[in-house]
Amino acid sequence: MGIIRSSWQAFGRWRKRRPFWGATFLLLSSLVILWVPMQLYEISLVPGSMVFVGFFLGGMVMLMGILSYAMPRLSTLLGIIGMFSAILSIMGALGGFLVGTILGIIGGALCIAWRPQWADPAAPLAHHEAAADKEATTATS
């Protein structure tokens, strides 16, 4: 029981240091966006097909979600690129029937708005390098 509790607390500390929900929505959006080109894969090699654009933009949204987990300092930039890619996916993948586009917009907005929990409330929304590296334990003291 102690192992589960300590693992859950470690996950909670990891989650608070990242734009967790924004990155999660971006990943979910990418799966929905990529579903459409995967169903149309047989015709994707036809010249003039826009299915390749759907694969590319869905992959971009997925990459921005993964990078948001890995590099929380760049969450503003990654959120903008992820949101832009989700909107553009309407051309090549119908935006995952618009569900993927809406999830991508929400995820990108959450990544843009994210700030570390222990950051100074008076600080501007731009992320400071030192704020992203602080431990969660310094916030409680």
PDB file of N, CA, C and O in Angstrom, residues 62-113:
ATOM      1  N   MET A  62       0.509  15.607 -32.170  1.00  0.00           N
ATOM      2  CA  MET A  62       1.002  14.598 -31.231  1.00  0.00           C
ATOM      3  C   MET A  62       2.389  14.968 -30.702  1.00  0.00           C
ATOM      4  O   MET A  62       2.656  14.852 -29.497  1.00  0.00           O
ATOM      5  N   LEU A  63       3.250  15.447 -31.587  1.00  0.00           N
ATOM      6  CA  LEU A  63       4.590  15.848 -31.179  1.00  0.00           C
ATOM      7  C   LEU A  63       4.542  17.014 -30.192  1.00  0.00           C
ATOM      8  O   LEU A  63       5.291  17.029 -29.206  1.00  0.00           O
ATOM      9  N   MET A  64       3.652  17.965 -30.405  1.00  0.00           N
ATOM     10  CA  MET A  64       3.541  19.107 -29.486  1.00  0.00           C
ATOM     11  C   MET A  64       3.033  18.648 -28.117  1.00  0.00           C
ATOM     12  O   MET A  64       3.467  19.168 -27.083  1.00  0.00           O
ATOM     13  N   GLY A  65       2.143  17.665 -28.093  1.00  0.00           N
ATOM     14  CA  GLY A  65       1.677  17.133 -26.813  1.00  0.00           C
ATOM     15  C   GLY A  65       2.781  16.422 -26.052  1.00  0.00           C
ATOM     16  O   GLY A  65       2.957  16.623 -24.847  1.00  0.00           O
ATOM     17  N   ILE A  66       3.565  15.613 -26.750  1.00  0.00           N
ATOM     18  CA  ILE A  66       4.667  14.891 -26.101  1.00  0.00           C
ATOM     19  C   ILE A  66       5.739  15.870 -25.619  1.00  0.00           C
ATOM     20  O   ILE A  66       6.262  15.746 -24.508  1.00  0.00           O
ATOM     21  N   LEU A  67       6.055  16.854 -26.450  1.00  0.00           N
ATOM     22  CA  LEU A  67       7.074  17.831 -26.058  1.00  0.00           C
ATOM     23  C   LEU A  67       6.600  18.713 -24.905  1.00  0.00           C
ATOM     24  O   LEU A  67       7.420  19.204 -24.127  1.00  0.00           O
ATOM     25  N   SER A  68       5.295  18.915 -24.776  1.00  0.00           N
ATOM     26  CA  SER A  68       4.783  19.689 -23.638  1.00  0.00           C
ATOM     27  C   SER A  68       5.026  18.950 -22.324  1.00  0.00           C
ATOM     28  O   SER A  68       5.257  19.570 -21.300  1.00  0.00           O
ATOM     29  N   TYR A  69       4.954  17.627 -22.356  1.00  0.00           N
ATOM     30  CA  TYR A  69       5.301  16.844 -21.177  1.00  0.00           C
ATOM     31  C   TYR A  69       6.802  16.950 -20.888  1.00  0.00           C
ATOM     32  O   TYR A  69       7.207  17.084 -19.742  1.00  0.00           O
ATOM     33  N   ALA A  70       7.608  16.863 -21.939  1.00  0.00           N
ATOM     34  CA  ALA A  70       9.057  16.785 -21.771  1.00  0.00           C
ATOM     35  C   ALA A  70       9.705  18.141 -21.494  1.00  0.00           C
ATOM     36  O   ALA A  70      10.683  18.211 -20.754  1.00  0.00           O
ATOM     37  N   MET A  71       9.188  19.205 -22.090  1.00  0.00           N
ATOM     38  CA  MET A  71       9.793  20.533 -21.945  1.00  0.00           C
ATOM     39  C   MET A  71       8.744  21.557 -21.507  1.00  0.00           C
ATOM     40  O   MET A  71       8.229  22.317 -22.338  1.00  0.00           O
ATOM     41  N   PRO A  72       8.410  21.589 -20.224  1.00  0.00           N
ATOM     42  CA  PRO A  72       7.357  22.506 -19.775  1.00  0.00           C
ATOM     43  C   PRO A  72       7.712  23.978 -19.933  1.00  0.00           C
ATOM     44  O   PRO A  72       6.823  24.816 -19.982  1.00  0.00           O
ATOM     45  N   ARG A  73       8.984  24.299 -20.049  1.00  0.00           N
ATOM     46  CA  ARG A  73       9.374  25.701 -20.237  1.00  0.00           C
ATOM     47  C   ARG A  73       8.854  26.262 -21.548  1.00  0.00           C
ATOM     48  O   ARG A  73       8.617  27.458 -21.658  1.00  0.00           O
ATOM     49  N   LEU A  74       8.720  25.408 -22.538  1.00  0.00           N
ATOM     50  CA  LEU A  74       8.294  25.841 -23.864  1.00  0.00           C
ATOM     51  C   LEU A  74       6.797  25.639 -24.092  1.00  0.00           C
ATOM     52  O   LEU A  74       6.345  25.621 -25.234  1.00  0.00           O
ATOM     53  N   SER A  75       6.026  25.521 -23.021  1.00  0.00           N
ATOM     54  CA  SER A  75       4.614  25.182 -23.180  1.00  0.00           C
ATOM     55  C   SER A  75       3.835  26.242 -23.943  1.00  0.00           C
ATOM     56  O   SER A  75       2.896  25.914 -24.659  1.00  0.00           O
ATOM     57  N   THR A  76       4.208  27.506 -23.830  1.00  0.00           N
ATOM     58  CA  THR A  76       3.504  28.545 -24.575  1.00  0.00           C
ATOM     59  C   THR A  76       3.703  28.364 -26.079  1.00  0.00           C
ATOM     60  O   THR A  76       2.743  28.350 -26.849  1.00  0.00           O
ATOM     61  N   LEU A  77       4.934  28.199 -26.499  1.00  0.00           N
ATOM     62  CA  LEU A  77       5.237  28.001 -27.915  1.00  0.00           C
ATOM     63  C   LEU A  77       4.622  26.704 -28.435  1.00  0.00           C
ATOM     64  O   LEU A  77       4.018  26.670 -29.520  1.00  0.00           O
ATOM     65  N   LEU A  78       4.754  25.632 -27.665  1.00  0.00           N
ATOM     66  CA  LEU A  78       4.210  24.340 -28.089  1.00  0.00           C
ATOM     67  C   LEU A  78       2.686  24.379 -28.170  1.00  0.00           C
ATOM     68  O   LEU A  78       2.089  23.759 -29.051  1.00  0.00           O
ATOM     69  N   GLY A  79       2.061  25.114 -27.258  1.00  0.00           N
ATOM     70  CA  GLY A  79       0.605  25.260 -27.299  1.00  0.00           C
ATOM     71  C   GLY A  79       0.148  26.008 -28.535  1.00  0.00           C
ATOM     72  O   GLY A  79      -0.859  25.648 -29.166  1.00  0.00           O
ATOM     73  N   ILE A  80       0.885  27.057 -28.911  1.00  0.00           N
ATOM     74  CA  ILE A  80       0.533  27.818 -30.114  1.00  0.00           C
ATOM     75  C   ILE A  80       0.677  26.952 -31.357  1.00  0.00           C
ATOM     76  O   ILE A  80      -0.215  26.915 -32.214  1.00  0.00           O
ATOM     77  N   ILE A  81       1.784  26.228 -31.466  1.00  0.00           N
ATOM     78  CA  ILE A  81       2.004  25.373 -32.636  1.00  0.00           C
ATOM     79  C   ILE A  81       0.976  24.239 -32.677  1.00  0.00           C
ATOM     80  O   ILE A  81       0.452  23.897 -33.735  1.00  0.00           O
ATOM     81  N   GLY A  82       0.682  23.653 -31.503  1.00  0.00           N
ATOM     82  CA  GLY A  82      -0.312  22.576 -31.450  1.00  0.00           C
ATOM     83  C   GLY A  82      -1.696  23.052 -31.832  1.00  0.00           C
ATOM     84  O   GLY A  82      -2.423  22.375 -32.574  1.00  0.00           O
ATOM     85  N   MET A  83      -2.083  24.230 -31.352  1.00  0.00           N
ATOM     86  CA  MET A  83      -3.392  24.778 -31.691  1.00  0.00           C
ATOM     87  C   MET A  83      -3.470  25.104 -33.186  1.00  0.00           C
ATOM     88  O   MET A  83      -4.459  24.792 -33.853  1.00  0.00           O
ATOM     89  N   PHE A  84      -2.421  25.696 -33.716  1.00  0.00           N
ATOM     90  CA  PHE A  84      -2.372  26.046 -35.139  1.00  0.00           C
ATOM     91  C   PHE A  84      -2.444  24.790 -36.009  1.00  0.00           C
ATOM     92  O   PHE A  84      -3.180  24.752 -37.005  1.00  0.00           O
ATOM     93  N   SER A  85      -1.719  23.742 -35.615  1.00  0.00           N
ATOM     94  CA  SER A  85      -1.745  22.491 -36.380  1.00  0.00           C
ATOM     95  C   SER A  85      -3.116  21.829 -36.313  1.00  0.00           C
ATOM     96  O   SER A  85      -3.575  21.250 -37.300  1.00  0.00           O
ATOM     97  N   ALA A  86      -3.769  21.897 -35.159  1.00  0.00           N
ATOM     98  CA  ALA A  86      -5.101  21.304 -35.020  1.00  0.00           C
ATOM     99  C   ALA A  86      -6.115  22.025 -35.899  1.00  0.00           C
ATOM    100  O   ALA A  86      -6.983  21.390 -36.507  1.00  0.00           O
ATOM    101  N   ILE A  87      -5.989  23.340 -35.986  1.00  0.00           N
ATOM    102  CA  ILE A  87      -6.912  24.099 -36.832  1.00  0.00           C
ATOM    103  C   ILE A  87      -6.647  23.790 -38.309  1.00  0.00           C
ATOM    104  O   ILE A  87      -7.580  23.609 -39.091  1.00  0.00           O
ATOM    105  N   LEU A  88      -5.381  23.718 -38.689  1.00  0.00           N
ATOM    106  CA  LEU A  88      -5.047  23.425 -40.082  1.00  0.00           C
ATOM    107  C   LEU A  88      -5.397  21.991 -40.485  1.00  0.00           C
ATOM    108  O   LEU A  88      -5.516  21.694 -41.672  1.00  0.00           O
ATOM    109  N   SER A  89      -5.565  21.105 -39.507  1.00  0.00           N
ATOM    110  CA  SER A  89      -5.870  19.713 -39.839  1.00  0.00           C
ATOM    111  C   SER A  89      -7.250  19.570 -40.471  1.00  0.00           C
ATOM    112  O   SER A  89      -7.571  18.504 -40.990  1.00  0.00           O
ATOM    113  N   ILE A  90      -8.040  20.612 -40.446  1.00  0.00           N
ATOM    114  CA  ILE A  90      -9.343  20.568 -41.115  1.00  0.00           C
ATOM    115  C   ILE A  90      -9.151  20.310 -42.605  1.00  0.00           C
ATOM    116  O   ILE A  90      -9.959  19.639 -43.241  1.00  0.00           O
ATOM    117  N   MET A  91      -8.047  20.806 -43.172  1.00  0.00           N
ATOM    118  CA  MET A  91      -7.795  20.619 -44.609  1.00  0.00           C
ATOM    119  C   MET A  91      -7.514  19.169 -44.959  1.00  0.00           C
ATOM    120  O   MET A  91      -8.050  18.665 -45.942  1.00  0.00           O
ATOM    121  N   GLY A  92      -6.669  18.499 -44.203  1.00  0.00           N
ATOM    122  CA  GLY A  92      -6.220  17.175 -44.596  1.00  0.00           C
ATOM    123  C   GLY A  92      -6.904  16.031 -43.913  1.00  0.00           C
ATOM    124  O   GLY A  92      -6.882  14.909 -44.407  1.00  0.00           O
ATOM    125  N   ALA A  93      -7.518  16.263 -42.764  1.00  0.00           N
ATOM    126  CA  ALA A  93      -8.119  15.155 -42.023  1.00  0.00           C
ATOM    127  C   ALA A  93      -9.505  15.511 -41.500  1.00  0.00           C
ATOM    128  O   ALA A  93     -10.022  14.854 -40.606  1.00  0.00           O
ATOM    129  N   LEU A  94     -10.083  16.563 -42.049  1.00  0.00           N
ATOM    130  CA  LEU A  94     -11.377  17.070 -41.581  1.00  0.00           C
ATOM    131  C   LEU A  94     -11.340  17.411 -40.097  1.00  0.00           C
ATOM    132  O   LEU A  94     -12.369  17.463 -39.435  1.00  0.00           O
ATOM    133  N   GLY A  95     -10.144  17.615 -39.576  1.00  0.00           N
ATOM    134  CA  GLY A  95      -9.999  17.948 -38.164  1.00  0.00           C
ATOM    135  C   GLY A  95     -10.516  16.860 -37.255  1.00  0.00           C
ATOM    136  O   GLY A  95     -10.930  17.125 -36.137  1.00  0.00           O
ATOM    137  N   GLY A  96     -10.464  15.615 -37.708  1.00  0.00           N
ATOM    138  CA  GLY A  96     -11.029  14.535 -36.897  1.00  0.00           C
ATOM    139  C   GLY A  96     -12.516  14.748 -36.723  1.00  0.00           C
ATOM    140  O   GLY A  96     -13.045  14.608 -35.631  1.00  0.00           O
ATOM    141  N   PHE A  97     -13.187  15.123 -37.821  1.00  0.00           N
ATOM    142  CA  PHE A  97     -14.611  15.471 -37.813  1.00  0.00           C
ATOM    143  C   PHE A  97     -14.887  16.606 -36.823  1.00  0.00           C
ATOM    144  O   PHE A  97     -15.871  16.591 -36.099  1.00  0.00           O
ATOM    145  N   LEU A  98     -13.994  17.556 -36.768  1.00  0.00           N
ATOM    146  CA  LEU A  98     -14.022  18.763 -35.938  1.00  0.00           C
ATOM    147  C   LEU A  98     -13.852  18.477 -34.450  1.00  0.00           C
ATOM    148  O   LEU A  98     -13.556  19.387 -33.695  1.00  0.00           O
ATOM    149  N   VAL A  99     -14.014  17.251 -34.012  1.00  0.00           N
ATOM    150  CA  VAL A  99     -13.802  16.922 -32.601  1.00  0.00           C
ATOM    151  C   VAL A  99     -12.325  17.070 -32.261  1.00  0.00           C
ATOM    152  O   VAL A  99     -11.967  17.643 -31.226  1.00  0.00           O
ATOM    153  N   GLY A 100     -11.459  16.589 -33.135  1.00  0.00           N
ATOM    154  CA  GLY A 100     -10.026  16.717 -32.915  1.00  0.00           C
ATOM    155  C   GLY A 100      -9.573  18.166 -32.905  1.00  0.00           C
ATOM    156  O   GLY A 100      -8.705  18.556 -32.128  1.00  0.00           O
ATOM    157  N   THR A 101     -10.164  18.981 -33.760  1.00  0.00           N
ATOM    158  CA  THR A 101      -9.811  20.392 -33.794  1.00  0.00           C
ATOM    159  C   THR A 101     -10.217  21.086 -32.500  1.00  0.00           C
ATOM    160  O   THR A 101      -9.444  21.865 -31.936  1.00  0.00           O
ATOM    161  N   ILE A 102     -11.398  20.801 -32.017  1.00  0.00           N
ATOM    162  CA  ILE A 102     -11.865  21.428 -30.773  1.00  0.00           C
ATOM    163  C   ILE A 102     -11.002  20.984 -29.601  1.00  0.00           C
ATOM    164  O   ILE A 102     -10.608  21.810 -28.765  1.00  0.00           O
ATOM    165  N   LEU A 103     -10.683  19.694 -29.523  1.00  0.00           N
ATOM    166  CA  LEU A 103      -9.801  19.215 -28.453  1.00  0.00           C
ATOM    167  C   LEU A 103      -8.415  19.842 -28.563  1.00  0.00           C
ATOM    168  O   LEU A 103      -7.783  20.159 -27.548  1.00  0.00           O
ATOM    169  N   GLY A 104      -7.918  20.027 -29.787  1.00  0.00           N
ATOM    170  CA  GLY A 104      -6.617  20.659 -29.990  1.00  0.00           C
ATOM    171  C   GLY A 104      -6.606  22.118 -29.571  1.00  0.00           C
ATOM    172  O   GLY A 104      -5.628  22.617 -29.008  1.00  0.00           O
ATOM    173  N   ILE A 105      -7.697  22.823 -29.836  1.00  0.00           N
ATOM    174  CA  ILE A 105      -7.797  24.228 -29.411  1.00  0.00           C
ATOM    175  C   ILE A 105      -7.815  24.321 -27.890  1.00  0.00           C
ATOM    176  O   ILE A 105      -7.135  25.163 -27.298  1.00  0.00           O
ATOM    177  N   ILE A 106      -8.563  23.443 -27.255  1.00  0.00           N
ATOM    178  CA  ILE A 106      -8.617  23.440 -25.787  1.00  0.00           C
ATOM    179  C   ILE A 106      -7.253  23.087 -25.210  1.00  0.00           C
ATOM    180  O   ILE A 106      -6.765  23.745 -24.287  1.00  0.00           O
ATOM    181  N   GLY A 107      -6.608  22.048 -25.741  1.00  0.00           N
ATOM    182  CA  GLY A 107      -5.297  21.646 -25.251  1.00  0.00           C
ATOM    183  C   GLY A 107      -4.242  22.718 -25.457  1.00  0.00           C
ATOM    184  O   GLY A 107      -3.422  22.993 -24.580  1.00  0.00           O
ATOM    185  N   GLY A 108      -4.244  23.350 -26.637  1.00  0.00           N
ATOM    186  CA  GLY A 108      -3.293  24.420 -26.901  1.00  0.00           C
ATOM    187  C   GLY A 108      -3.510  25.608 -25.976  1.00  0.00           C
ATOM    188  O   GLY A 108      -2.556  26.207 -25.467  1.00  0.00           O
ATOM    189  N   ALA A 109      -4.770  25.949 -25.732  1.00  0.00           N
ATOM    190  CA  ALA A 109      -5.070  27.061 -24.826  1.00  0.00           C
ATOM    191  C   ALA A 109      -4.625  26.750 -23.398  1.00  0.00           C
ATOM    192  O   ALA A 109      -4.109  27.628 -22.701  1.00  0.00           O
ATOM    193  N   LEU A 110      -4.808  25.508 -22.971  1.00  0.00           N
ATOM    194  CA  LEU A 110      -4.363  25.135 -21.627  1.00  0.00           C
ATOM    195  C   LEU A 110      -2.839  25.161 -21.520  1.00  0.00           C
ATOM    196  O   LEU A 110      -2.299  25.526 -20.468  1.00  0.00           O
ATOM    197  N   CYS A 111      -2.147  24.778 -22.581  1.00  0.00           N
ATOM    198  CA  CYS A 111      -0.680  24.847 -22.571  1.00  0.00           C
ATOM    199  C   CYS A 111      -0.203  26.302 -22.543  1.00  0.00           C
ATOM    200  O   CYS A 111       0.771  26.624 -21.876  1.00  0.00           O
ATOM    201  N   ILE A 112      -0.888  27.161 -23.276  1.00  0.00           N
ATOM    202  CA  ILE A 112      -0.507  28.573 -23.292  1.00  0.00           C
ATOM    203  C   ILE A 112      -0.740  29.208 -21.929  1.00  0.00           C
ATOM    204  O   ILE A 112       0.075  29.990 -21.436  1.00  0.00           O
ATOM    205  N   ALA A 113      -1.830  28.870 -21.284  1.00  0.00           N
ATOM    206  CA  ALA A 113      -2.196  29.498 -20.021  1.00  0.00           C
ATOM    207  C   ALA A 113      -1.481  28.902 -18.811  1.00  0.00           C
ATOM    208  O   ALA A 113      -1.535  29.483 -17.722  1.00  0.00           O
TER     209      ALA A 113
END
